[in-house]
CSV table of C-alpha atoms in Angstrom, one decimal:
chain,number,residue,atom,x,y,z
A,1,UNK,CA,-10.5,-6.1,-22.1
A,2,UNK,CA,-11.9,-5.2,-25.6
A,3,UNK,CA,-15.4,-5.3,-24.2
A,4,UNK,CA,-14.3,-3.1,-21.3
A,5,UNK,CA,-13.0,-0.5,-23.7
A,6,UNK,CA,-16.0,-0.8,-26.0
A,7,UNK,CA,-18.4,-0.1,-23.1
A,8,UNK,CA,-16.4,2.9,-22.1
A,9,UNK,CA,-16.0,2.0,-18.4
A,10,UNK,CA,-12.2,1.8,-18.5
A,11,UNK,CA,-10.9,5.2,-17.7
A,12,UNK,CA,-7.2,4.9,-16.8
A,13,UNK,CA,-4.2,2.7,-16.4
A,14,UNK,CA,-2.5,1.0,-13.4
A,15,UNK,CA,1.2,0.6,-13.9
A,16,UNK,CA,3.9,-1.2,-11.8
A,17,UNK,CA,7.2,0.7,-12.3
A,18,UNK,CA,9.3,-1.3,-9.8
A,19,UNK,CA,8.6,-4.3,-7.6
A,20,UNK,CA,10.8,-6.9,-5.8
A,21,UNK,CA,10.9,-10.6,-6.8
A,22,UNK,CA,8.8,-11.5,-3.8
A,23,UNK,CA,5.8,-9.8,-5.4
A,24,UNK,CA,4.5,-11.6,-8.4
A,25,UNK,CA,2.8,-9.3,-11.0
A,26,UNK,CA,1.9,-11.0,-14.2
A,27,UNK,CA,2.1,-9.5,-17.7
A,28,UNK,CA,-1.4,-9.3,-19.2
A,29,UNK,CA,-4.1,-6.9,-20.2
A,30,UNK,CA,-6.5,-7.7,-17.3
A,31,UNK,CA,-8.7,-4.8,-16.2
A,32,UNK,CA,-8.5,-3.9,-12.5
A,33,UNK,CA,-11.5,-2.4,-10.8
A,34,UNK,CA,-10.7,1.1,-9.6
A,35,UNK,CA,-12.1,0.5,-6.1
A,36,UNK,CA,-9.9,-2.5,-5.6
A,37,UNK,CA,-6.6,-0.7,-6.1
A,38,UNK,CA,-6.2,-0.2,-2.3
A,39,UNK,CA,-6.7,-4.0,-1.9
A,40,UNK,CA,-3.8,-4.6,-4.4
A,41,UNK,CA,-1.6,-2.4,-2.2
A,42,UNK,CA,-2.7,-4.2,0.9
A,43,UNK,CA,-2.2,-7.7,-0.5
A,44,UNK,CA,1.3,-6.9,-1.8
A,45,UNK,CA,2.3,-5.7,1.7
A,46,UNK,CA,0.9,-8.9,3.2
A,47,UNK,CA,-2.2,-7.5,4.8
A,48,UNK,CA,-5.6,-9.3,4.6
A,49,UNK,CA,-8.6,-7.8,2.8
A,50,UNK,CA,-12.3,-8.3,3.6
A,51,UNK,CA,-13.2,-9.5,0.1
A,52,UNK,CA,-11.2,-11.8,-2.1
A,53,UNK,CA,-9.6,-10.2,-5.2
A,54,UNK,CA,-10.0,-12.5,-8.2
A,55,UNK,CA,-7.6,-10.5,-10.4
A,56,UNK,CA,-5.1,-12.5,-12.5
A,57,UNK,CA,-2.5,-9.7,-12.5
A,58,UNK,CA,-1.4,-10.4,-9.0
A,59,UNK,CA,0.1,-13.7,-8.1
A,60,UNK,CA,0.8,-15.2,-4.6
A,61,UNK,CA,4.5,-14.4,-4.5
A,62,UNK,CA,6.7,-15.1,-1.5
A,63,UNK,CA,4.6,-15.0,1.7
A,64,UNK,CA,7.6,-14.8,4.0
A,65,UNK,CA,9.3,-11.8,2.3
A,66,UNK,CA,7.0,-8.8,2.0
A,67,UNK,CA,8.0,-5.4,0.6
A,68,UNK,CA,9.2,-2.8,3.0
A,69,UNK,CA,7.4,0.0,1.2
A,70,UNK,CA,4.6,0.8,-1.2
A,71,UNK,CA,4.7,4.0,-3.2
A,72,UNK,CA,1.5,4.9,-5.2
A,73,UNK,CA,1.5,8.0,-7.4
A,74,UNK,CA,-1.9,9.1,-8.9
A,75,UNK,CA,-1.6,11.3,-12.0
A,76,UNK,CA,-4.8,13.1,-13.0
A,77,UNK,CA,-5.5,14.4,-16.5
A,78,UNK,CA,-4.2,11.6,-18.7
A,79,UNK,CA,-5.5,8.1,-19.5
A,80,UNK,CA,-2.0,6.5,-19.7
A,81,UNK,CA,1.6,7.3,-19.4
A,82,UNK,CA,4.4,5.6,-21.4
A,83,UNK,CA,6.2,4.3,-18.3
A,84,UNK,CA,8.3,1.1,-18.1
A,85,UNK,CA,6.8,-1.9,-16.4
A,86,UNK,CA,3.5,-3.9,-16.3
A,87,UNK,CA,0.4,-1.9,-17.1
A,88,UNK,CA,-3.3,-2.8,-16.6
A,89,UNK,CA,-6.4,-0.9,-17.7
A,90,UNK,CA,-8.6,0.5,-14.9
A,91,UNK,CA,-12.3,-0.5,-14.9
A,92,UNK,CA,-14.6,2.0,-13.2
A,93,UNK,CA,-12.1,4.7,-12.2
A,94,UNK,CA,-13.6,5.9,-9.0
A,95,UNK,CA,-11.8,7.9,-6.3
A,96,UNK,CA,-9.9,5.8,-3.8
A,97,UNK,CA,-7.7,6.1,-0.8
A,98,UNK,CA,-5.2,4.0,1.1
A,99,UNK,CA,-6.6,4.8,4.5
A,100,UNK,CA,-7.3,1.1,5.1
A,101,UNK,CA,-3.6,0.2,4.5
A,102,UNK,CA,-2.5,3.1,6.6
A,103,UNK,CA,-4.7,2.0,9.5
A,104,UNK,CA,-3.4,-1.6,9.2
A,105,UNK,CA,0.2,-0.3,9.4
A,106,UNK,CA,-0.6,1.8,12.5
A,107,UNK,CA,-2.4,-1.0,14.2
A,108,UNK,CA,0.3,-3.6,13.7
A,109,UNK,CA,3.4,-1.4,14.0
A,110,UNK,CA,2.3,1.3,16.4
A,111,UNK,CA,5.4,0.9,18.6
A,112,UNK,CA,7.8,1.1,15.7
A,113,UNK,CA,8.6,3.8,13.2
A,114,UNK,CA,6.6,3.3,10.0
A,115,UNK,CA,6.4,6.1,7.5
A,116,UNK,CA,2.8,6.9,6.4
A,117,UNK,CA,2.7,9.9,4.0
A,118,UNK,CA,-0.3,10.8,2.0
A,119,UNK,CA,0.0,14.0,0.0
A,120,UNK,CA,-1.9,16.0,-2.6
A,121,UNK,CA,0.2,19.1,-3.2
A,122,UNK,CA,-2.1,21.1,-5.5
A,123,UNK,CA,-5.0,20.6,-3.0
A,124,UNK,CA,-2.8,21.2,0.1
A,125,UNK,CA,-4.0,17.8,1.5
A,126,UNK,CA,-1.4,16.1,3.7
A,127,UNK,CA,-1.7,13.2,6.1
A,128,UNK,CA,1.4,12.3,8.2
A,129,UNK,CA,1.0,10.2,11.3
A,130,UNK,CA,3.6,8.3,13.3
A,131,UNK,CA,6.9,8.7,14.9
A,132,UNK,CA,8.9,8.6,11.7
A,133,UNK,CA,7.0,11.3,10.0
A,134,UNK,CA,8.9,14.0,12.0
A,135,UNK,CA,11.5,13.6,9.3
A,136,UNK,CA,9.1,15.0,6.6
A,137,UNK,CA,8.0,18.0,8.6
A,138,UNK,CA,10.2,20.1,6.4
A,139,UNK,CA,8.4,19.0,3.3
A,140,UNK,CA,6.7,21.7,1.4
A,141,UNK,CA,2.9,21.2,1.5
A,142,UNK,CA,1.2,24.5,0.9
A,143,UNK,CA,1.2,26.3,-2.4
A,144,UNK,CA,3.3,29.2,-1.0
A,145,UNK,CA,5.9,26.8,0.4
A,146,UNK,CA,6.0,25.0,-2.9
A,147,UNK,CA,6.5,28.2,-4.9
A,148,UNK,CA,9.3,29.3,-2.5
A,149,UNK,CA,10.9,25.9,-2.7
A,150,UNK,CA,11.1,26.0,-6.5
A,151,UNK,CA,13.2,29.2,-6.4
A,152,UNK,CA,15.8,28.0,-4.0
A,153,UNK,CA,19.3,27.0,-5.2
A,154,UNK,CA,18.8,23.3,-4.7
A,155,UNK,CA,15.5,23.1,-6.7
A,156,UNK,CA,14.9,21.0,-9.8
A,157,UNK,CA,14.6,24.2,-11.9
A,158,UNK,CA,18.4,24.3,-12.1
A,159,UNK,CA,18.7,20.8,-13.7
A,160,UNK,CA,15.3,20.2,-15.4
A,161,UNK,CA,14.8,21.0,-19.1
A,162,UNK,CA,11.7,23.1,-19.1
A,163,UNK,CA,11.4,23.3,-23.0
A,164,UNK,CA,8.1,25.1,-23.6
A,165,UNK,CA,7.2,25.5,-19.9
A,166,UNK,CA,7.7,28.8,-18.3
A,167,UNK,CA,8.9,29.9,-14.8
A,168,UNK,CA,6.5,32.9,-14.9
A,169,UNK,CA,3.2,30.9,-15.3
A,170,UNK,CA,1.4,29.8,-12.2
A,171,UNK,CA,0.0,26.6,-13.9
A,172,UNK,CA,3.5,25.6,-15.0
A,173,UNK,CA,4.9,26.3,-11.5
A,174,UNK,CA,2.2,24.2,-9.9
A,175,UNK,CA,3.2,21.3,-12.2
A,176,UNK,CA,6.9,21.7,-11.5
A,177,UNK,CA,6.3,22.1,-7.7
A,178,UNK,CA,4.7,18.6,-7.7
A,179,UNK,CA,7.9,17.2,-9.3
A,180,UNK,CA,9.9,19.1,-6.6
A,181,UNK,CA,7.9,17.2,-3.9
A,182,UNK,CA,8.9,13.9,-5.5
A,183,UNK,CA,12.6,14.9,-5.5
A,184,UNK,CA,12.4,16.2,-1.9
A,185,UNK,CA,10.8,13.0,-0.6
A,186,UNK,CA,13.6,10.8,-2.0
A,187,UNK,CA,16.1,13.4,-0.8
A,188,UNK,CA,14.8,13.4,2.8
A,189,UNK,CA,14.7,9.6,2.9
A,190,UNK,CA,18.2,9.3,1.6
A,191,UNK,CA,19.4,11.5,4.6
A,192,UNK,CA,17.5,9.2,7.0
A,193,UNK,CA,18.2,5.8,5.6
A,194,UNK,CA,17.4,4.1,8.9
A,195,UNK,CA,13.7,4.6,8.2
A,196,UNK,CA,14.1,2.4,5.1
A,197,UNK,CA,16.0,-0.3,6.9
A,198,UNK,CA,13.7,-0.9,9.9
A,199,UNK,CA,11.3,-3.7,10.2
A,200,UNK,CA,8.1,-1.7,9.8
A,201,UNK,CA,6.5,-1.2,6.3
A,202,UNK,CA,6.2,2.3,4.9
A,203,UNK,CA,3.4,3.8,2.7
A,204,UNK,CA,3.6,6.8,0.3
A,205,UNK,CA,0.5,8.0,-1.5
A,206,UNK,CA,0.8,11.0,-3.8
A,207,UNK,CA,-1.8,12.6,-6.0
A,208,UNK,CA,-0.5,14.9,-8.8
A,209,UNK,CA,-2.9,17.1,-10.7
A,210,UNK,CA,-0.5,19.6,-12.3
A,211,UNK,CA,-0.6,17.8,-15.7
A,212,UNK,CA,-4.4,18.1,-15.6
A,213,UNK,CA,-4.2,21.9,-15.1
A,214,UNK,CA,-1.7,22.2,-17.9
A,215,UNK,CA,-4.1,20.4,-20.2
A,216,UNK,CA,-6.9,22.7,-19.2
A,217,UNK,CA,-4.8,25.8,-19.7
A,218,UNK,CA,-3.0,25.0,-23.0
A,219,UNK,CA,-5.0,22.1,-24.4
A,220,UNK,CA,-4.0,18.5,-24.7
A,221,UNK,CA,-2.6,19.0,-28.2
A,222,UNK,CA,-0.3,21.8,-27.1
A,223,UNK,CA,3.4,21.6,-27.0
A,224,UNK,CA,3.3,22.5,-23.3
A,225,UNK,CA,1.2,19.4,-22.5
A,226,UNK,CA,3.5,17.1,-24.5
A,227,UNK,CA,6.6,18.5,-22.9
A,228,UNK,CA,5.0,18.3,-19.4
A,229,UNK,CA,4.0,14.6,-20.1
A,230,UNK,CA,7.5,13.7,-21.0
A,231,UNK,CA,9.0,15.5,-18.1
A,232,UNK,CA,6.6,13.8,-15.7
A,233,UNK,CA,7.4,10.3,-17.1
A,234,UNK,CA,11.1,10.9,-16.7
A,235,UNK,CA,10.6,12.2,-13.2
A,236,UNK,CA,8.4,9.3,-12.2
A,237,UNK,CA,11.0,6.8,-13.5
A,238,UNK,CA,13.8,8.5,-11.7
A,239,UNK,CA,11.7,8.7,-8.5
A,240,UNK,CA,10.8,5.0,-8.8
A,241,UNK,CA,14.4,4.0,-9.2
A,242,UNK,CA,15.5,6.2,-6.2
A,243,UNK,CA,12.9,4.8,-3.9
A,244,UNK,CA,13.5,1.3,-5.0
A,245,UNK,CA,17.2,1.6,-4.4
A,246,UNK,CA,16.8,3.3,-1.0
A,247,UNK,CA,14.8,0.3,0.2
A,248,UNK,CA,17.4,-2.1,-1.1
A,249,UNK,CA,15.2,-3.4,-4.0
A,250,UNK,CA,12.3,-4.2,-1.6
A,251,UNK,CA,9.7,-1.7,-2.5
A,252,UNK,CA,6.7,-1.6,-4.9
A,253,UNK,CA,6.3,1.6,-6.9
A,254,UNK,CA,2.9,2.0,-8.7
A,255,UNK,CA,1.4,4.7,-10.9
A,256,UNK,CA,-2.3,5.3,-11.5
A,257,UNK,CA,-3.0,7.5,-14.5
A,258,UNK,CA,-6.6,8.6,-14.8
A,259,UNK,CA,-8.2,11.2,-17.1
A,260,UNK,CA,-10.9,12.0,-14.5
A,261,UNK,CA,-12.5,10.0,-11.7
A,262,UNK,CA,-16.1,8.8,-12.1
A,263,UNK,CA,-17.5,10.7,-9.2
A,264,UNK,CA,-21.1,9.8,-10.1
A,265,UNK,CA,-20.4,6.1,-9.5
A,266,UNK,CA,-18.4,6.9,-6.4
A,267,UNK,CA,-21.3,8.9,-4.9
A,268,UNK,CA,-23.6,6.1,-5.7
A,269,UNK,CA,-21.3,3.7,-3.9
A,270,UNK,CA,-21.2,5.9,-0.8
A,271,UNK,CA,-25.0,6.1,-0.7
A,272,UNK,CA,-25.3,2.3,-0.8
A,273,UNK,CA,-22.8,2.0,2.0
A,274,UNK,CA,-24.7,4.6,4.1
A,275,UNK,CA,-27.9,2.7,3.5
A,276,UNK,CA,-26.4,-0.6,4.5
A,277,UNK,CA,-25.0,1.0,7.7
A,278,UNK,CA,-28.4,2.5,8.6
A,279,UNK,CA,-30.0,-1.0,8.2
A,280,UNK,CA,-27.6,-2.3,10.8
A,281,UNK,CA,-28.9,0.1,13.4
A,282,UNK,CA,-31.9,-1.8,14.7
A,283,UNK,CA,-33.7,-1.7,18.0
A,284,UNK,CA,-32.9,-5.3,18.8
A,285,UNK,CA,-29.2,-4.8,19.0
A,286,UNK,CA,-28.5,-7.8,16.9
A,287,UNK,CA,-24.9,-8.8,16.2
A,288,UNK,CA,-23.3,-8.7,12.8
A,289,UNK,CA,-24.3,-12.0,11.1
A,290,UNK,CA,-20.8,-12.9,9.8
A,291,UNK,CA,-17.2,-11.8,10.4
A,292,UNK,CA,-14.6,-12.3,7.7
A,293,UNK,CA,-12.1,-13.6,10.3
A,294,UNK,CA,-14.5,-16.2,11.6
A,295,UNK,CA,-13.2,-19.1,9.6
A,296,UNK,CA,-9.6,-18.3,10.5
A,297,UNK,CA,-10.4,-18.0,14.2
A,298,UNK,CA,-12.5,-21.1,14.1
A,299,UNK,CA,-9.7,-23.2,12.5
A,300,UNK,CA,-7.1,-21.9,15.0
A,301,UNK,CA,-9.3,-22.8,18.0
A,302,UNK,CA,-10.5,-26.1,16.6
A,303,UNK,CA,-7.1,-27.6,15.8
A,304,UNK,CA,-5.5,-26.2,18.9
A,305,UNK,CA,-8.1,-28.0,21.0
A,306,UNK,CA,-7.7,-31.2,19.1
A,307,UNK,CA,-3.9,-31.0,19.5
A,308,UNK,CA,-4.2,-30.4,23.3
A,309,UNK,CA,-6.8,-33.2,23.7
A,310,UNK,CA,-4.5,-35.7,21.8
A,311,UNK,CA,-1.5,-34.5,23.9
A,312,UNK,CA,-3.4,-35.1,27.2
A,313,UNK,CA,-4.5,-38.6,26.0
A,314,UNK,CA,-1.0,-39.7,25.0
A,315,UNK,CA,0.6,-38.4,28.1
A,316,UNK,CA,-2.0,-39.9,30.4
A,317,UNK,CA,-1.7,-43.3,28.6
A,318,UNK,CA,2.1,-43.3,28.9
A,319,UNK,CA,2.0,-42.3,32.6
A,320,UNK,CA,-0.5,-45.1,33.4
A,321,UNK,CA,1.5,-47.8,31.7
A,322,UNK,CA,4.9,-46.6,32.7
A,323,UNK,CA,7.3,-49.2,34.1
A,324,UNK,CA,9.2,-47.7,37.0
A,325,UNK,CA,11.9,-50.4,36.8
A,326,UNK,CA,13.8,-49.0,33.8
A,327,UNK,CA,14.6,-45.3,34.1
A,328,UNK,CA,13.1,-44.3,37.4
A,329,UNK,CA,15.6,-42.8,39.9
A,330,UNK,CA,12.9,-42.8,42.5
A,331,UNK,CA,12.5,-46.6,42.2
A,332,UNK,CA,16.3,-47.3,42.4
A,333,UNK,CA,16.7,-45.1,45.5
A,334,UNK,CA,13.7,-46.6,47.3
A,335,UNK,CA,14.9,-50.1,46.3
A,336,UNK,CA,18.3,-49.5,47.9
A,337,UNK,CA,16.8,-48.3,51.1
A,338,UNK,CA,14.6,-51.3,51.3
A,339,UNK,CA,17.6,-53.7,50.8
A,340,UNK,CA,19.6,-51.8,53.5
A,341,UNK,CA,16.8,-52.4,56.0
């Protein structure tokens, strides 16, 4: 990890605020590649990934008891936050999304009511798909809705110590509105607890950039930035505890703190992927040379055929050498009829 920091490619921190006993996170300073954070979320929920993850921070855990929810909060504008729990440095902090995890949930649990909520309040980006997400239709997602929500009677302004932050500054209100979203998500879920008790897993992905805007507006050495950082840490801890308790202690709550994403590396990665996809388009219509599920399917088919073949051989042998004089009702009945004749 010292080499990682020396080279300057570590640009953030991946923290586990709450997790059940069935998920085994190990305490250590092992760097996690930024592009593999979605794979960590997928593996903790019991989904398979295309490429193995040789990261010591995540153990095998209990394969038969998977968490019912994963909550991932991305905080932009700061390298680390003093939160409680396991923390790991991020190597190559590139932008990521949990679309692959969301697609897996929709594919496997399409007939049930999974909650899939991906939200970036400051950018007005929201992704809600599924039967259960009708519950979150009242959630404030636009900047106007967020501002109006803050000045309602039940908002966090009535109980949150603002310190050096102001109600009259747009940057401060943007930061506070993101904290309001955290409060409202937990509040809506507490009123619809059946969503947390069903058999389908849930996914929450939130991206907060209000702290970054406060750092740009006041400076990272300002009292406003320090107060906002402390308020954010307290709010994240409270949000993690509430979500963890609503799911009966069977949820993983994670926080990604990143100063800024390495967009140059991410664009390079996308160009490589686009080039590889263009190479697959060939006039010969050749099949993809290897599927990651091939070994699994091959073993299932192979051992099933071997088991069926052995079963046929054993049954055939026993039928061929069966003595009808012991337990055969047919033999006894035919034998009596013969004696009567």
